[in-house]
CSV table of C-alpha atoms in Angstrom, one decimal:
chain,number,residue,atom,x,y,z
A,91,UNK,CA,140.5,-27.9,1.7
A,92,UNK,CA,143.8,-29.4,0.6
A,93,UNK,CA,145.5,-31.8,3.0
A,94,UNK,CA,149.3,-31.7,2.8
A,95,UNK,CA,151.8,-34.0,4.5
A,96,UNK,CA,155.6,-34.0,4.3
A,97,UNK,CA,157.4,-37.3,4.3
A,98,UNK,CA,160.7,-36.9,6.1
A,99,UNK,CA,163.5,-39.0,7.5
A,100,UNK,CA,167.2,-39.7,7.3
A,101,UNK,CA,168.6,-40.8,4.0
A,102,UNK,CA,167.9,-44.4,2.9
A,103,UNK,CA,165.1,-45.2,5.4
A,104,UNK,CA,162.5,-46.0,2.7
A,105,UNK,CA,161.0,-42.5,2.0
A,106,UNK,CA,161.2,-42.5,-1.7
A,107,UNK,CA,160.1,-46.2,-2.0
A,108,UNK,CA,157.1,-45.2,0.1
A,109,UNK,CA,156.4,-42.1,-2.0
A,110,UNK,CA,156.5,-44.3,-5.1
A,111,UNK,CA,153.8,-46.5,-3.6
A,112,UNK,CA,151.7,-43.5,-2.6
A,113,UNK,CA,151.7,-41.8,-5.9
A,114,UNK,CA,152.7,-44.5,-8.3
A,115,UNK,CA,155.3,-42.1,-9.6
A,116,UNK,CA,158.7,-43.5,-10.6
A,117,UNK,CA,161.0,-41.1,-8.8
A,118,UNK,CA,164.6,-42.0,-8.2
A,119,UNK,CA,164.9,-44.3,-5.2
A,120,UNK,CA,168.6,-45.0,-5.0
A,121,UNK,CA,170.8,-46.5,-2.3
A,122,UNK,CA,172.7,-43.4,-1.4
A,123,UNK,CA,171.9,-40.1,0.4
A,124,UNK,CA,170.0,-37.3,-1.4
A,125,UNK,CA,168.5,-39.4,-4.2
A,126,UNK,CA,165.7,-37.0,-3.8
A,127,UNK,CA,167.0,-33.5,-4.3
A,128,UNK,CA,163.9,-31.4,-5.1
A,129,UNK,CA,160.7,-32.1,-3.2
A,130,UNK,CA,158.5,-34.5,-5.2
A,131,UNK,CA,154.8,-33.7,-4.8
A,132,UNK,CA,152.1,-36.3,-5.5
A,133,UNK,CA,148.4,-36.5,-4.9
A,134,UNK,CA,146.7,-39.7,-3.8
A,135,UNK,CA,143.0,-40.4,-3.5
A,136,UNK,CA,141.6,-40.9,0.0
A,137,UNK,CA,140.1,-44.4,0.2
A,138,UNK,CA,136.4,-44.2,1.2
A,139,UNK,CA,134.1,-47.2,0.6
A,140,UNK,CA,131.1,-44.8,0.8
A,141,UNK,CA,132.1,-43.3,-2.5
A,142,UNK,CA,131.8,-46.7,-4.2
A,143,UNK,CA,128.2,-47.0,-3.0
A,144,UNK,CA,127.3,-43.5,-3.9
A,145,UNK,CA,128.8,-44.1,-7.4
A,146,UNK,CA,126.6,-47.2,-7.9
A,147,UNK,CA,123.6,-45.3,-6.7
A,148,UNK,CA,124.0,-42.1,-8.8
A,149,UNK,CA,126.0,-43.4,-11.7
A,150,UNK,CA,127.6,-39.9,-12.2
A,151,UNK,CA,129.7,-38.8,-15.1
A,152,UNK,CA,132.5,-38.0,-12.7
A,153,UNK,CA,133.5,-39.5,-9.3
A,154,UNK,CA,136.0,-37.3,-7.4
A,155,UNK,CA,137.5,-38.6,-4.2
A,156,UNK,CA,139.0,-36.4,-1.5
A,157,UNK,CA,142.7,-36.0,-2.0
A,158,UNK,CA,145.8,-36.1,0.1
A,159,UNK,CA,149.0,-34.3,-1.1
A,160,UNK,CA,152.3,-35.8,-0.1
A,161,UNK,CA,155.7,-34.1,-0.4
A,162,UNK,CA,158.7,-36.3,-0.4
A,163,UNK,CA,161.6,-34.2,1.0
A,164,UNK,CA,165.3,-34.9,0.6
A,165,UNK,CA,166.8,-37.0,3.4
A,166,UNK,CA,167.8,-34.9,6.5
A,167,UNK,CA,171.2,-35.3,8.1
A,168,UNK,CA,172.6,-34.1,11.4
A,169,UNK,CA,173.4,-30.4,11.2
A,170,UNK,CA,170.7,-29.6,8.6
A,171,UNK,CA,169.5,-26.6,10.7
A,172,UNK,CA,173.0,-25.1,10.3
A,173,UNK,CA,173.3,-25.9,6.6
A,174,UNK,CA,174.6,-29.5,6.5
A,175,UNK,CA,173.3,-31.6,3.6
A,176,UNK,CA,170.4,-29.7,2.0
A,177,UNK,CA,170.0,-27.7,5.2
A,178,UNK,CA,167.3,-25.0,5.4
A,179,UNK,CA,166.0,-25.9,1.9
A,180,UNK,CA,164.6,-29.1,3.5
A,181,UNK,CA,163.2,-27.2,6.5
A,182,UNK,CA,161.5,-24.5,4.5
A,183,UNK,CA,159.6,-27.2,2.5
A,184,UNK,CA,158.1,-28.9,5.6
A,185,UNK,CA,156.9,-25.6,7.0
A,186,UNK,CA,154.2,-25.6,4.4
A,187,UNK,CA,152.6,-29.0,5.4
A,188,UNK,CA,149.8,-29.7,7.8
A,189,UNK,CA,151.4,-32.8,9.2
A,190,UNK,CA,154.8,-34.5,9.3
A,191,UNK,CA,155.2,-38.1,8.4
A,192,UNK,CA,158.5,-39.4,9.6
A,193,UNK,CA,159.8,-42.7,8.2
A,194,UNK,CA,162.0,-44.6,10.6
A,195,UNK,CA,164.0,-47.7,9.5
A,196,UNK,CA,163.2,-50.6,11.9
A,197,UNK,CA,165.2,-53.4,10.3
A,198,UNK,CA,168.7,-54.5,9.7
A,199,UNK,CA,170.1,-54.9,6.2
A,200,UNK,CA,173.8,-54.8,5.5
A,201,UNK,CA,173.1,-54.1,1.8
A,202,UNK,CA,171.4,-50.8,2.5
A,203,UNK,CA,173.7,-48.0,3.6
A,204,UNK,CA,172.7,-46.1,6.7
A,205,UNK,CA,174.0,-42.6,6.9
A,206,UNK,CA,174.7,-43.0,10.7
A,207,UNK,CA,176.3,-46.4,10.3
A,208,UNK,CA,173.6,-48.7,11.5
A,209,UNK,CA,169.9,-49.1,12.5
A,210,UNK,CA,168.9,-47.2,15.6
A,211,UNK,CA,165.3,-45.8,15.4
A,212,UNK,CA,165.6,-43.7,18.6
A,213,UNK,CA,168.8,-42.1,17.6
A,214,UNK,CA,167.3,-41.3,14.2
A,215,UNK,CA,164.2,-39.7,15.7
A,216,UNK,CA,166.4,-37.7,18.1
A,217,UNK,CA,168.5,-36.4,15.2
A,218,UNK,CA,165.4,-35.1,13.3
A,219,UNK,CA,163.7,-33.8,16.5
A,220,UNK,CA,166.8,-31.8,17.4
A,221,UNK,CA,167.1,-30.3,13.9
A,222,UNK,CA,163.5,-29.3,13.9
A,223,UNK,CA,163.8,-27.8,17.4
A,224,UNK,CA,167.0,-25.8,16.5
A,225,UNK,CA,165.3,-24.4,13.4
A,226,UNK,CA,162.2,-23.3,15.4
A,227,UNK,CA,164.4,-21.9,18.2
A,228,UNK,CA,166.3,-19.7,15.7
A,229,UNK,CA,163.0,-18.2,14.5
A,230,UNK,CA,161.7,-17.7,18.1
A,231,UNK,CA,164.9,-16.0,19.3
A,232,UNK,CA,165.1,-13.7,16.3
A,233,UNK,CA,161.5,-12.6,16.7
A,234,UNK,CA,161.7,-12.3,20.5
A,235,UNK,CA,164.6,-10.0,20.1
A,236,UNK,CA,162.5,-7.7,17.9
A,237,UNK,CA,159.2,-7.7,19.8
A,238,UNK,CA,160.3,-7.8,23.4
A,239,UNK,CA,161.6,-4.2,23.7
A,240,UNK,CA,158.4,-2.8,22.1
A,241,UNK,CA,156.2,-4.9,24.3
A,242,UNK,CA,158.0,-3.8,27.5
A,243,UNK,CA,158.0,-0.1,26.4
A,244,UNK,CA,154.5,0.3,25.0
A,245,UNK,CA,152.7,-2.4,27.0
A,246,UNK,CA,150.8,-3.1,23.8
A,247,UNK,CA,148.4,-6.0,24.4
A,248,UNK,CA,149.1,-7.9,21.2
A,249,UNK,CA,152.9,-7.5,21.6
A,250,UNK,CA,152.6,-8.8,25.2
A,251,UNK,CA,150.7,-11.8,24.1
A,252,UNK,CA,153.3,-12.6,21.5
A,253,UNK,CA,156.1,-12.2,23.9
A,254,UNK,CA,154.4,-14.6,26.3
A,255,UNK,CA,154.0,-17.2,23.6
A,256,UNK,CA,157.5,-16.8,22.3
A,257,UNK,CA,159.0,-17.0,25.8
A,258,UNK,CA,157.1,-20.3,26.4
A,259,UNK,CA,158.3,-21.6,23.1
A,260,UNK,CA,162.0,-20.6,23.8
A,261,UNK,CA,162.0,-22.2,27.2
A,262,UNK,CA,160.5,-25.4,25.8
A,263,UNK,CA,162.8,-25.6,22.7
A,264,UNK,CA,165.9,-25.1,24.8
A,265,UNK,CA,164.9,-28.2,26.7
A,266,UNK,CA,164.2,-30.1,23.4
A,267,UNK,CA,160.4,-30.2,24.1
A,268,UNK,CA,158.3,-29.9,20.9
A,269,UNK,CA,155.9,-27.0,20.9
A,270,UNK,CA,152.9,-29.3,20.2
A,271,UNK,CA,153.3,-30.4,23.9
A,272,UNK,CA,153.1,-26.8,25.2
A,273,UNK,CA,149.9,-25.4,26.7
A,274,UNK,CA,149.5,-22.2,24.8
A,275,UNK,CA,146.4,-20.1,25.2
A,276,UNK,CA,144.1,-19.6,22.2
A,277,UNK,CA,145.3,-16.0,21.9
A,278,UNK,CA,149.0,-17.2,22.0
A,279,UNK,CA,148.3,-19.8,19.4
A,280,UNK,CA,146.8,-17.2,17.1
A,281,UNK,CA,149.8,-14.9,17.5
A,282,UNK,CA,152.4,-17.5,16.5
A,283,UNK,CA,150.4,-19.4,13.9
A,284,UNK,CA,152.0,-17.6,11.0
A,285,UNK,CA,155.5,-18.8,12.0
A,286,UNK,CA,154.4,-22.4,11.1
A,287,UNK,CA,156.7,-23.9,13.7
A,288,UNK,CA,157.9,-27.3,12.7
A,289,UNK,CA,157.7,-28.8,16.2
A,290,UNK,CA,154.1,-27.6,16.6
A,291,UNK,CA,152.9,-29.7,13.7
A,292,UNK,CA,151.4,-33.1,14.4
A,293,UNK,CA,153.8,-35.9,13.5
A,294,UNK,CA,153.2,-39.6,12.6
A,295,UNK,CA,156.0,-42.1,12.7
A,296,UNK,CA,156.1,-44.8,10.1
A,297,UNK,CA,158.1,-47.7,11.3
A,298,UNK,CA,159.5,-49.3,8.1
A,299,UNK,CA,159.8,-53.0,8.7
A,300,UNK,CA,160.7,-56.1,6.6
A,301,UNK,CA,157.9,-58.1,4.9
A,302,UNK,CA,158.4,-61.1,7.2
A,303,UNK,CA,157.6,-58.9,10.2
A,304,UNK,CA,154.2,-57.9,8.9
A,305,UNK,CA,151.2,-59.3,10.8
A,306,UNK,CA,153.5,-60.3,13.7
A,307,UNK,CA,154.2,-58.8,17.1
A,308,UNK,CA,156.5,-55.7,17.1
A,309,UNK,CA,160.1,-56.4,16.6
A,310,UNK,CA,162.5,-54.9,19.1
A,311,UNK,CA,163.2,-51.8,17.0
A,312,UNK,CA,159.4,-51.0,16.8
A,313,UNK,CA,158.8,-51.8,20.4
A,314,UNK,CA,161.6,-49.5,21.5
A,315,UNK,CA,160.4,-46.7,19.2
A,316,UNK,CA,156.8,-46.9,20.6
A,317,UNK,CA,158.1,-46.8,24.1
A,318,UNK,CA,160.2,-43.8,23.3
A,319,UNK,CA,157.4,-41.9,21.5
A,320,UNK,CA,154.8,-42.7,24.2
A,321,UNK,CA,151.5,-40.8,23.9
A,322,UNK,CA,153.0,-37.8,22.0
A,323,UNK,CA,152.4,-39.3,18.5
A,324,UNK,CA,151.2,-42.3,16.6
A,325,UNK,CA,153.5,-45.1,15.4
A,326,UNK,CA,152.3,-47.1,12.3
A,327,UNK,CA,154.1,-50.2,11.1
A,328,UNK,CA,154.6,-50.3,7.4
A,329,UNK,CA,156.7,-52.1,4.8
A,330,UNK,CA,157.6,-49.7,2.1
A,331,UNK,CA,158.5,-52.5,-0.3
A,332,UNK,CA,155.2,-54.2,0.2
A,333,UNK,CA,153.3,-51.0,-0.2
A,334,UNK,CA,155.0,-50.4,-3.5
A,335,UNK,CA,153.9,-53.8,-4.6
A,336,UNK,CA,150.3,-53.3,-3.4
A,337,UNK,CA,150.0,-50.0,-5.3
A,338,UNK,CA,150.3,-51.9,-8.6
A,339,UNK,CA,147.5,-54.4,-7.9
A,340,UNK,CA,143.8,-54.3,-8.5
A,341,UNK,CA,141.5,-54.0,-5.5
A,342,UNK,CA,140.7,-57.7,-5.5
A,343,UNK,CA,144.4,-58.7,-5.8
A,344,UNK,CA,145.3,-56.2,-3.2
A,345,UNK,CA,142.8,-57.6,-0.7
A,346,UNK,CA,144.1,-61.1,-1.4
A,347,UNK,CA,147.7,-60.1,-0.8
A,348,UNK,CA,146.7,-58.4,2.5
A,349,UNK,CA,145.0,-61.6,3.6
A,350,UNK,CA,148.1,-63.6,2.7
A,351,UNK,CA,150.2,-61.2,4.7
A,352,UNK,CA,147.9,-61.5,7.7
A,353,UNK,CA,147.0,-57.8,7.9
A,354,UNK,CA,143.6,-56.1,7.5
A,355,UNK,CA,144.5,-52.9,5.8
A,356,UNK,CA,147.5,-51.4,4.0
A,357,UNK,CA,149.9,-49.2,5.9
A,358,UNK,CA,149.1,-46.3,3.6
A,359,UNK,CA,145.3,-46.6,4.2
A,360,UNK,CA,146.0,-46.6,7.9
A,361,UNK,CA,148.3,-43.6,7.6
A,362,UNK,CA,145.5,-41.6,5.9
A,363,UNK,CA,143.0,-42.6,8.5
A,364,UNK,CA,145.3,-41.7,11.4
A,365,UNK,CA,146.1,-38.3,9.7
A,366,UNK,CA,142.4,-37.5,9.5
A,367,UNK,CA,142.0,-38.4,13.1
A,368,UNK,CA,145.0,-36.4,14.3
A,369,UNK,CA,144.0,-33.3,12.3
A,370,UNK,CA,140.3,-33.6,13.2
A,371,UNK,CA,139.2,-34.0,9.5
A,372,UNK,CA,135.9,-35.3,8.3
A,373,UNK,CA,134.2,-35.7,4.9
A,374,UNK,CA,130.9,-34.5,3.4
A,375,UNK,CA,129.6,-35.3,0.0
A,376,UNK,CA,127.9,-33.6,-2.9
A,377,UNK,CA,125.9,-35.9,-5.3
A,378,UNK,CA,124.1,-35.8,-8.6
A,379,UNK,CA,124.1,-37.3,-12.1
A,380,UNK,CA,127.0,-35.0,-13.2
A,381,UNK,CA,129.3,-35.6,-10.2
A,382,UNK,CA,129.7,-37.4,-6.9
A,383,UNK,CA,132.4,-35.7,-4.9
A,384,UNK,CA,134.0,-36.0,-1.4
A,385,UNK,CA,135.0,-32.8,0.4
A,386,UNK,CA,137.4,-32.7,3.4
A,387,UNK,CA,136.5,-30.3,6.2
A,388,UNK,CA,137.8,-29.7,9.7
A,389,UNK,CA,135.6,-30.8,12.6
A,390,UNK,CA,133.7,-27.8,14.0
A,391,UNK,CA,133.2,-26.0,10.7
A,392,UNK,CA,129.7,-24.8,10.0
A,393,UNK,CA,127.6,-25.1,6.9
A,394,UNK,CA,128.6,-21.7,5.5
A,395,UNK,CA,132.3,-22.4,6.0
A,396,UNK,CA,132.0,-25.8,4.3
A,397,UNK,CA,130.2,-24.2,1.4
A,398,UNK,CA,133.2,-22.0,1.0
A,399,UNK,CA,135.4,-25.1,0.5
A,400,UNK,CA,133.6,-25.6,-2.8
A,401,UNK,CA,133.8,-21.9,-3.9
A,402,UNK,CA,134.1,-18.6,-2.0
A,403,UNK,CA,130.9,-17.4,-3.8
A,404,UNK,CA,129.0,-20.2,-2.0
A,405,UNK,CA,130.1,-18.9,1.3
A,406,UNK,CA,129.5,-15.2,0.5
A,407,UNK,CA,126.0,-15.8,-0.8
A,408,UNK,CA,125.0,-18.7,1.5
A,409,UNK,CA,121.3,-19.0,2.0
A,410,UNK,CA,120.8,-22.5,3.4
A,411,UNK,CA,121.9,-26.1,3.0
A,412,UNK,CA,119.8,-29.2,2.2
A,413,UNK,CA,121.3,-32.0,4.2
A,414,UNK,CA,120.8,-35.7,4.5
A,415,UNK,CA,123.1,-38.2,6.2
A,416,UNK,CA,124.8,-40.9,4.3
A,417,UNK,CA,123.5,-43.5,6.7
A,418,UNK,CA,119.9,-42.3,6.2
A,419,UNK,CA,120.3,-42.4,2.4
A,420,UNK,CA,121.6,-46.0,2.6
A,421,UNK,CA,118.8,-47.0,5.1
A,422,UNK,CA,116.1,-45.5,3.0
A,423,UNK,CA,117.4,-46.5,-0.4
A,424,UNK,CA,117.2,-43.3,-2.4
A,425,UNK,CA,116.7,-39.5,-2.0
A,426,UNK,CA,112.9,-39.7,-2.5
A,427,UNK,CA,112.5,-42.1,0.3
A,428,UNK,CA,114.7,-39.9,2.5
A,429,UNK,CA,112.4,-37.0,1.9
A,430,UNK,CA,109.3,-39.2,2.5
A,431,UNK,CA,110.8,-40.3,5.8
A,432,UNK,CA,111.3,-36.7,6.9
A,433,UNK,CA,115.1,-37.2,7.0
A,434,UNK,CA,116.0,-34.4,4.6
A,435,UNK,CA,116.8,-31.3,6.6
A,436,UNK,CA,117.1,-27.6,5.9
A,437,UNK,CA,120.0,-26.2,7.8
A,438,UNK,CA,121.2,-22.6,8.3
A,439,UNK,CA,124.7,-21.1,8.2
A,440,UNK,CA,125.5,-22.1,11.8
A,441,UNK,CA,124.8,-25.8,11.4
A,442,UNK,CA,127.9,-27.8,12.4
A,443,UNK,CA,128.6,-30.2,9.6
A,444,UNK,CA,128.9,-33.9,10.4
A,445,UNK,CA,131.0,-36.6,8.8
A,446,UNK,CA,128.9,-38.3,6.1
A,447,UNK,CA,126.6,-35.4,5.5
A,448,UNK,CA,125.3,-35.1,1.9
A,449,UNK,CA,124.7,-31.5,1.0
A,450,UNK,CA,123.2,-29.2,-1.6
A,451,UNK,CA,124.0,-25.6,-0.9
A,452,UNK,CA,121.7,-22.8,-2.0
A,453,UNK,CA,123.3,-19.4,-2.4
A,454,UNK,CA,122.8,-16.0,-4.0
A,455,UNK,CA,124.9,-15.5,-7.1
């Protein structure tokens, strides 16, 4: 399955610099609003040390890591939901992503223009939250107007469920409460899933700080941002400029630079790990001399569904899955010893896949 995240924020907060680091693409990163006009899409490999070990063990012709698709979207400004700046063009792009990554500037620099006149992370977050809420509210109101009369007249069960969900959403959005905080029933969630509400998507805040603040306690901007966000979302400290430099280095040089900076992992690696955690994503592997590959799946998916991630034919004709865990493989040393130890399992379609499972699917062609 493809993981998509949209990088958003006000103009000149470091989005495009961060995107350059993520994808190593040289898009325009200029010191003025709307340097990014069309959404730039890039794919980055998901770091996973297990893949390096599997590569050494199987020496495959191809090593394919799981991927993470980032879309860098033009800077949002106040009034975007009503057409200011790039308006609804921006909003339509982020409806298509699984998670929203909001870059928030958390440092002062007189040489970098701020569209709102100065650094204020809470104000910046409130601007974007409001624009997302207004956009969702417009959809909710329009749909509610259409379905309410039918539901009240026919008492159709599906329509009543939708009205219930939309009414909850309308009441929340009018109070500037994001829909991800609302307790919808499973039926209600299913009815409104197709609307792809922006405020229902998980959001991760990237506090863009100066290099000298890395490895140190939170500066006052980051501290205030974390206090404001509370438990609703994650806040990750990152220096877009440093991430851009790290992206150009070898693994050895990157680790050396991280040590010099006094941090254990790069902000981008932490972002990917947090996104996986928030979205409930895990990884299984397929291995062999031709290819070692990582596949992303959602926690709770069964073997048949995971087979379908590779190809729909695998799911349709699923027979069984031969499964061993990565940890058992490493402990035993090779596949033969895994079998001798009785650790290779035959699982049916209802087996719930686990992170680190190594699978061979059997299916009818």
